[in-house]
Amino acid sequence: MGLLDGKVAIVTGAGGGIGREHALALAAEGAKVLVNDLGGARDGSGEGQAMADTVADEIRAAGGEAASSYDNVATIEGGEAILQAALDAFGKVDVLVNNAGILRDKTLGKMDEGLWDSVIAVHLKGTFCVTKPVFIHMKERGEGGSIINTSSTSGLDGNFGQSNYGAAKAGIAGFTRCLALEGQKSGVRVNAIAPVALTRMTEDLVMFQQDGVKDQMAPGLVSPMIVFLASDLAKDISKRIFFVGGGRIQEMYIARTKGVTKTEDGGLWQPDEIAAHLDEILV
Ligand code: NAD
C-alpha cells in the first residue's frame, strides 16, 4: 500500500532536477504521474520531449504509471493542455506540483525587460496558468485536492542579482496564501515549498562548491515533503510555506512586530516621532 494509491499527480518541470525527484517519489507512493517538461535549457531557451519522456520511462520501469506532457506552463493554453493530458491519461487530478522554473540573473541596472518578463512568465504567470484550470477541475470534481507551489528563499529572504526571480517567487507565496483561502470550502489545500538543492540551476553557486556540501544537497531530499503535502497525512495543512533542503524542514512565515499605536492627534504620526519610536517598530 502506498500513501498515494489511487491519486493522480501533475508535476511541472519534472524532466530534471527537483521536479524529477518529486515525480519519482510521488509514483513510488502509488500516484499516477503526468510528467510535464518543456525540455529547454536552464535559462528557458529551447525545448524537446526527451526530458519528460525519460522520467516517465523511469517511473514505468519501476512499476509505476506515468504519462508525458511537453507543454509550456507560461501560457493559459499550455496550462489547459497540461490538465487535458492528465485527464486523457488518468481521468482526474488530485495533486498539482508547480515546479517548472528558469533562471536569468542580473543586477537591476543590467536587467532588460526580456529578462524580467521571461522569469515572471515561467514562474509567477506559469503558476497561475496551470493552477487555474486544475483548481477549477478540483472544485468541480468535489473531492478536494492538494496544490503545491514552488517559492524560494530568494524571494522570501532576498538574494543579490535576482530581483526578477525573487519577485516571481515572493509573488508565488502571495498567490499560495490567497488561493488557500479560496480553496478552503472545497477542500483544495494550497501550500508552497522554498527548496534548496544541487541541480543545474544551482550548480555554480559558491555555497555548493565547498567540500561535502554537494552530497548533503541532493534534490531527492526535498521530495518527501511533496509526498507528505500531497497525502492525507497533511489533510489539515494549507496556506503554509516550508523551507526544505539538506535534511532541514522549517515553516517560513510573514511576521509583524508588536509595533506601536498612536492614539493622540487622531493617530497621525509625525516623521520625527516615527524615528523616535523605531526600536518599538523594528524587530
Ligand atoms: P531545473 O532547471 O533542474 O528544473 C526546472 C525544470 O523546469 C527544467 O527541467 C525545465 O526544463 C523545466 N521548465 C522550464 N521552463 C518550463 C516551462 N515554461 N514549461 C515547462 N517546464 C519548464 O531546476 P531545479 O533546481 O530543479 O528547480 C525546480 C524548481 O525549484 C524551480 O521552480 C526553482 O526555481 C525552484 N528552486 C530551486 C532551488 C534550488 O536550490 N535548486 C532553490 C529555490 C527554488
Short mmCIF file of C-alpha atoms and ligand atoms in Angstrom, two decimals:
data_model
loop_
_atom_site.label_atom_id
_atom_site.label_comp_id
_atom_site.label_asym_id
_atom_site.label_seq_id
_atom_site.Cartn_x
_atom_site.Cartn_y
_atom_site.Cartn_z
CA MET A 1 0.00 0.00 0.00
CA GLY A 2 1.35 3.39 -0.99
CA LEU A 3 0.43 6.67 0.67
CA LEU A 4 -0.91 7.96 -2.67
CA ASP A 5 -2.56 4.85 -4.13
CA GLY A 6 -5.36 5.87 -6.50
CA LYS A 7 -4.25 9.51 -6.72
CA VAL A 8 -3.23 11.35 -9.88
CA ALA A 9 -0.49 13.98 -9.75
CA ILE A 10 0.83 16.55 -12.22
CA VAL A 11 4.42 17.74 -11.73
CA THR A 12 5.55 20.62 -13.96
CA GLY A 13 9.21 20.90 -14.89
CA ALA A 14 9.63 17.25 -13.92
CA GLY A 15 12.16 16.35 -16.60
CA GLY A 16 15.16 17.02 -14.34
CA GLY A 17 16.38 18.41 -11.03
CA ILE A 18 13.96 18.64 -8.12
CA GLY A 19 10.85 18.05 -10.26
CA ARG A 20 12.15 14.68 -11.47
CA GLU A 21 12.64 13.62 -7.84
CA HIS A 22 9.09 14.78 -6.98
CA ALA A 23 7.67 12.73 -9.86
CA LEU A 24 9.63 9.59 -8.88
CA ALA A 25 8.73 9.97 -5.19
CA LEU A 26 5.00 10.50 -5.88
CA ALA A 27 4.95 7.49 -8.21
CA ALA A 28 6.82 5.35 -5.65
CA GLU A 29 3.91 6.01 -3.25
CA GLY A 30 1.38 4.84 -5.83
CA ALA A 31 0.37 8.08 -7.60
CA LYS A 32 -0.11 8.09 -11.36
CA VAL A 33 2.04 10.96 -12.57
CA LEU A 34 1.84 13.33 -15.51
CA VAL A 35 5.46 14.33 -16.08
CA ASN A 36 5.47 17.79 -17.69
CA ASP A 37 8.60 19.43 -19.03
CA LEU A 38 9.23 21.87 -21.87
CA GLY A 39 12.69 20.32 -22.18
CA GLY A 40 14.72 23.51 -22.58
CA ALA A 41 17.97 24.82 -21.07
CA ARG A 42 18.45 26.36 -17.63
CA ASP A 43 17.63 29.84 -18.98
CA GLY A 44 14.44 28.56 -20.62
CA SER A 45 15.77 28.57 -24.18
CA GLY A 46 14.98 25.62 -26.47
CA GLU A 47 12.58 22.75 -25.98
CA GLY A 48 12.31 19.00 -26.51
CA GLN A 49 10.47 15.86 -25.49
CA ALA A 50 13.35 13.72 -24.20
CA MET A 51 13.46 15.10 -20.63
CA ALA A 52 9.80 14.37 -19.80
CA ASP A 53 9.84 11.04 -21.66
CA THR A 54 12.96 9.81 -19.83
CA VAL A 55 11.41 10.42 -16.41
CA ALA A 56 8.08 8.87 -17.46
CA ASP A 57 10.05 5.82 -18.67
CA GLU A 58 11.90 5.66 -15.34
CA ILE A 59 8.59 5.61 -13.46
CA ARG A 60 7.20 2.86 -15.69
CA ALA A 61 10.44 0.85 -15.37
CA ALA A 62 9.98 0.95 -11.59
CA GLY A 63 6.46 -0.44 -11.96
CA GLY A 64 4.55 2.86 -11.75
CA GLU A 65 2.17 4.67 -14.10
CA ALA A 66 3.20 7.83 -15.95
CA ALA A 67 2.42 9.94 -18.99
CA SER A 68 4.36 12.82 -20.56
CA SER A 69 3.49 16.42 -21.44
CA TYR A 70 5.75 18.90 -23.20
CA ASP A 71 3.55 21.98 -22.83
CA ASN A 72 4.75 25.39 -21.74
CA VAL A 73 3.48 26.40 -18.29
CA ALA A 74 3.80 30.08 -19.20
CA THR A 75 0.60 30.28 -21.27
CA ILE A 76 -3.00 29.57 -20.32
CA GLU A 77 -3.25 27.28 -23.40
CA GLY A 78 -0.24 25.38 -22.02
CA GLY A 79 -1.89 25.10 -18.60
CA GLU A 80 -5.13 23.82 -20.11
CA ALA A 81 -3.22 21.32 -22.26
CA ILE A 82 -1.37 20.02 -19.18
CA LEU A 83 -4.68 19.42 -17.37
CA GLN A 84 -6.13 17.79 -20.51
CA ALA A 85 -3.12 15.47 -20.84
CA ALA A 86 -3.64 14.29 -17.25
CA LEU A 87 -7.38 13.81 -17.82
CA ASP A 88 -6.75 11.90 -21.09
CA ALA A 89 -4.23 9.60 -19.38
CA PHE A 90 -5.78 9.14 -15.95
CA GLY A 91 -9.27 10.76 -15.86
CA LYS A 92 -8.76 13.18 -12.94
CA VAL A 93 -6.22 15.22 -10.98
CA ASP A 94 -5.75 15.12 -7.18
CA VAL A 95 -2.33 16.74 -6.85
CA LEU A 96 -0.61 19.57 -8.71
CA VAL A 97 3.04 20.42 -8.09
CA ASN A 98 4.01 23.69 -9.78
CA ASN A 99 7.77 23.28 -10.04
CA ALA A 100 8.87 24.45 -13.53
CA GLY A 101 11.39 27.26 -13.49
CA ILE A 102 14.18 29.13 -15.23
CA LEU A 103 16.94 31.50 -14.13
CA ARG A 104 18.05 34.71 -15.83
CA ASP A 105 20.04 36.52 -13.14
CA LYS A 106 21.30 40.11 -13.47
CA THR A 107 21.59 43.04 -11.11
CA LEU A 108 18.77 45.52 -11.70
CA GLY A 109 20.87 48.03 -13.65
CA LYS A 110 21.68 45.34 -16.20
CA MET A 111 18.26 43.71 -16.28
CA ASP A 112 16.38 44.35 -19.50
CA GLU A 113 12.65 43.90 -19.95
CA GLY A 114 13.14 40.49 -21.61
CA LEU A 115 14.99 39.05 -18.60
CA TRP A 116 12.27 40.39 -16.30
CA ASP A 117 9.31 39.24 -18.39
CA SER A 118 10.59 35.72 -19.13
CA VAL A 119 11.27 34.88 -15.49
CA ILE A 120 7.95 36.33 -14.31
CA ALA A 121 6.20 34.45 -17.16
CA VAL A 122 7.53 30.98 -16.30
CA HIS A 123 7.38 31.20 -12.50
CA LEU A 124 4.57 33.56 -11.50
CA LYS A 125 2.32 33.55 -14.56
CA GLY A 126 3.14 29.85 -15.11
CA THR A 127 1.89 29.03 -11.63
CA PHE A 128 -1.36 30.88 -12.44
CA CYS A 129 -1.72 29.33 -15.91
CA VAL A 130 -1.50 25.72 -14.72
CA THR A 131 -3.26 26.20 -11.40
CA LYS A 132 -6.37 27.92 -12.76
CA PRO A 133 -7.67 25.02 -14.90
CA VAL A 134 -6.59 22.41 -12.34
CA PHE A 135 -8.19 24.34 -9.45
CA ILE A 136 -11.48 24.59 -11.39
CA HIS A 137 -11.29 20.84 -12.14
CA MET A 138 -10.68 20.02 -8.47
CA LYS A 139 -13.58 22.21 -7.33
CA GLU A 140 -15.97 20.78 -9.92
CA ARG A 141 -14.99 17.22 -9.08
CA GLY A 142 -15.74 17.88 -5.42
CA GLU A 143 -13.10 15.53 -3.99
CA GLY A 144 -10.67 18.19 -2.78
CA GLY A 145 -7.06 18.26 -3.83
CA SER A 146 -3.54 19.40 -2.99
CA ILE A 147 -1.70 22.14 -4.87
CA ILE A 148 1.96 22.66 -4.01
CA ASN A 149 3.75 25.70 -5.42
CA THR A 150 7.47 26.38 -5.53
CA SER A 151 8.66 29.60 -3.94
CA SER A 152 12.25 30.38 -2.93
CA THR A 153 14.32 31.93 -0.20
CA SER A 154 15.46 34.33 -2.96
CA GLY A 155 12.00 35.92 -2.84
CA LEU A 156 11.24 35.43 0.84
CA ASP A 157 14.64 36.39 2.29
CA GLY A 158 16.16 38.25 -0.70
CA ASN A 159 19.17 37.40 -2.87
CA PHE A 160 21.65 39.61 -4.73
CA GLY A 161 21.10 39.76 -8.50
CA GLN A 162 17.73 38.01 -8.53
CA SER A 163 15.12 40.78 -8.40
CA ASN A 164 13.16 39.21 -11.29
CA TYR A 165 13.30 35.68 -9.83
CA GLY A 166 12.78 36.89 -6.25
CA ALA A 167 9.75 38.99 -7.25
CA ALA A 168 8.23 35.98 -9.01
CA LYS A 169 8.93 33.67 -6.08
CA ALA A 170 7.54 36.09 -3.47
CA GLY A 171 4.52 36.53 -5.76
CA ILE A 172 4.03 32.77 -5.73
CA ALA A 173 3.99 32.86 -1.92
CA GLY A 174 1.24 35.52 -2.01
CA PHE A 175 -0.68 33.55 -4.65
CA THR A 176 -0.46 30.48 -2.39
CA ARG A 177 -1.84 32.27 0.65
CA CYS A 178 -4.73 33.84 -1.30
CA LEU A 179 -5.70 30.66 -3.16
CA ALA A 180 -5.60 28.63 0.06
CA LEU A 181 -8.49 30.78 1.29
CA GLU A 182 -10.40 30.29 -1.98
CA GLY A 183 -9.87 26.52 -1.82
CA GLN A 184 -10.97 26.09 1.79
CA LYS A 185 -14.68 25.44 1.12
CA SER A 186 -14.00 22.75 -1.47
CA GLY A 187 -11.15 21.03 0.41
CA VAL A 188 -8.45 22.14 -2.03
CA ARG A 189 -5.31 22.69 0.03
CA VAL A 190 -2.66 25.09 -1.27
CA ASN A 191 0.87 25.19 0.15
CA ALA A 192 4.32 26.16 -1.10
CA ILE A 193 7.86 24.99 -0.58
CA ALA A 194 11.06 27.01 -0.74
CA PRO A 195 13.57 24.28 -1.66
CA VAL A 196 17.34 24.24 -1.71
CA ALA A 197 19.14 21.52 -3.69
CA LEU A 198 22.03 20.95 -6.01
CA THR A 199 20.65 20.98 -9.58
CA ARG A 200 21.70 22.51 -12.88
CA MET A 201 20.00 25.68 -11.59
CA THR A 202 22.31 25.99 -8.58
CA GLU A 203 25.46 24.05 -9.56
CA ASP A 204 27.57 27.21 -9.95
CA LEU A 205 26.58 28.78 -6.61
CA VAL A 206 29.53 29.37 -4.29
CA MET A 207 27.80 27.58 -1.38
CA PHE A 208 27.74 24.35 -3.39
CA GLN A 209 31.47 24.44 -4.14
CA GLN A 210 32.52 23.65 -0.55
CA ASP A 211 33.68 20.12 0.27
CA GLY A 212 30.91 17.78 1.34
CA VAL A 213 28.07 20.27 0.68
CA LYS A 214 27.08 18.71 -2.66
CA ASP A 215 26.39 15.34 -1.02
CA GLN A 216 24.10 16.95 1.56
CA MET A 217 22.04 18.85 -1.01
CA ALA A 218 20.66 16.09 -3.21
CA PRO A 219 17.33 17.15 -4.82
CA GLY A 220 15.73 13.91 -3.62
CA LEU A 221 15.91 15.25 -0.06
CA VAL A 222 13.21 17.81 -0.95
CA SER A 223 10.60 15.40 -2.34
CA PRO A 224 9.35 13.61 0.82
CA MET A 225 7.79 16.97 1.80
CA ILE A 226 5.88 16.97 -1.51
CA VAL A 227 4.65 13.42 -0.86
CA PHE A 228 3.58 14.45 2.65
CA LEU A 229 1.74 17.57 1.42
CA ALA A 230 0.09 15.57 -1.38
CA SER A 231 -1.14 12.89 1.02
CA ASP A 232 -3.93 12.70 3.56
CA LEU A 233 -1.27 12.96 6.30
CA ALA A 234 -1.41 16.70 5.51
CA LYS A 235 -5.22 16.92 5.35
CA ASP A 236 -5.24 19.86 7.77
CA ILE A 237 -2.26 21.67 6.26
CA SER A 238 -2.96 24.60 3.93
CA LYS A 239 -1.71 28.19 3.41
CA ARG A 240 1.78 27.21 4.64
CA ILE A 241 5.23 27.74 3.19
CA PHE A 242 8.05 25.34 4.05
CA PHE A 243 11.78 25.66 3.59
CA VAL A 244 13.05 22.20 2.58
CA GLY A 245 16.60 21.12 1.77
CA GLY A 246 19.72 19.40 3.08
CA GLY A 247 17.66 17.42 5.58
CA ARG A 248 16.08 20.51 7.15
CA ILE A 249 12.37 21.44 7.16
CA GLN A 250 11.19 24.77 8.55
CA GLU A 251 7.98 26.77 8.25
CA MET A 252 8.56 30.22 6.73
CA TYR A 253 6.04 32.88 7.66
CA ILE A 254 5.39 36.59 7.47
CA ALA A 255 5.58 38.17 10.90
CA ARG A 256 4.63 41.59 12.28
CA THR A 257 6.27 43.13 15.29
CA LYS A 258 4.12 44.26 18.21
CA GLY A 259 4.75 47.78 16.93
CA VAL A 260 3.34 50.92 18.48
CA THR A 261 -0.01 52.67 18.09
CA LYS A 262 -0.51 56.40 18.48
CA THR A 263 -3.83 57.42 19.96
CA GLU A 264 -3.31 61.18 20.19
CA ASP A 265 -3.86 63.53 17.21
CA GLY A 266 -6.26 61.02 15.58
CA GLY A 267 -3.40 58.53 15.15
CA LEU A 268 -1.43 60.85 12.85
CA TRP A 269 2.32 60.26 13.22
CA GLN A 270 4.95 62.91 12.56
CA PRO A 271 8.09 61.64 10.77
CA ASP A 272 10.35 62.64 13.68
CA GLU A 273 8.09 60.72 16.10
CA ILE A 274 8.43 57.62 13.90
CA ALA A 275 12.21 57.99 14.08
CA ALA A 276 12.00 58.27 17.87
CA HIS A 277 9.94 55.02 18.15
CA LEU A 278 11.98 52.90 15.75
CA ASP A 279 13.15 50.47 18.41
CA GLU A 280 9.49 49.59 19.16
CA ILE A 281 8.61 49.26 15.45
CA LEU A 282 11.54 47.18 14.21
CA VAL A 283 12.39 43.61 15.23
P1 NAD B 1 15.98 22.67 -13.06
O1 NAD B 1 16.42 23.65 -14.07
O2 NAD B 1 16.72 21.39 -12.94
O3 NAD B 1 14.43 22.30 -13.24
C1 NAD B 1 13.48 23.16 -13.79
C2 NAD B 1 12.70 22.38 -14.83
O4 NAD B 1 11.65 23.20 -15.33
C3 NAD B 1 13.57 22.00 -16.04
O5 NAD B 1 13.52 20.61 -16.26
C4 NAD B 1 12.98 22.81 -17.17
O6 NAD B 1 13.07 22.16 -18.45
C5 NAD B 1 11.55 23.00 -16.73
N1 NAD B 1 10.92 24.17 -17.35
C6 NAD B 1 11.47 25.41 -17.50
N2 NAD B 1 10.60 26.23 -18.12
C7 NAD B 1 9.47 25.50 -18.35
C8 NAD B 1 8.23 25.82 -18.94
N3 NAD B 1 7.98 27.05 -19.41
N4 NAD B 1 7.28 24.85 -19.00
C9 NAD B 1 7.53 23.59 -18.53
N5 NAD B 1 8.70 23.25 -17.97
C10 NAD B 1 9.67 24.19 -17.88
O7 NAD B 1 15.99 23.43 -11.65
P2 NAD B 1 15.56 22.95 -10.17
O8 NAD B 1 16.61 23.44 -9.27
O9 NAD B 1 15.17 21.53 -10.15
O10 NAD B 1 14.28 23.88 -9.93
C11 NAD B 1 12.98 23.38 -9.68
C12 NAD B 1 12.15 24.47 -9.01
O11 NAD B 1 12.70 24.74 -7.70
C13 NAD B 1 12.17 25.82 -9.74
O12 NAD B 1 10.90 26.43 -9.62
C14 NAD B 1 13.21 26.60 -8.99
O13 NAD B 1 13.03 28.00 -9.15
C15 NAD B 1 12.93 26.13 -7.58
N6 NAD B 1 14.04 26.37 -6.65
C16 NAD B 1 15.17 25.62 -6.74
C17 NAD B 1 16.19 25.85 -5.81
C18 NAD B 1 17.44 25.03 -5.81
O14 NAD B 1 18.24 25.17 -4.86
N7 NAD B 1 17.68 24.19 -6.81
C19 NAD B 1 16.05 26.85 -4.84
C20 NAD B 1 14.88 27.57 -4.79
C21 NAD B 1 13.85 27.31 -5.69
#
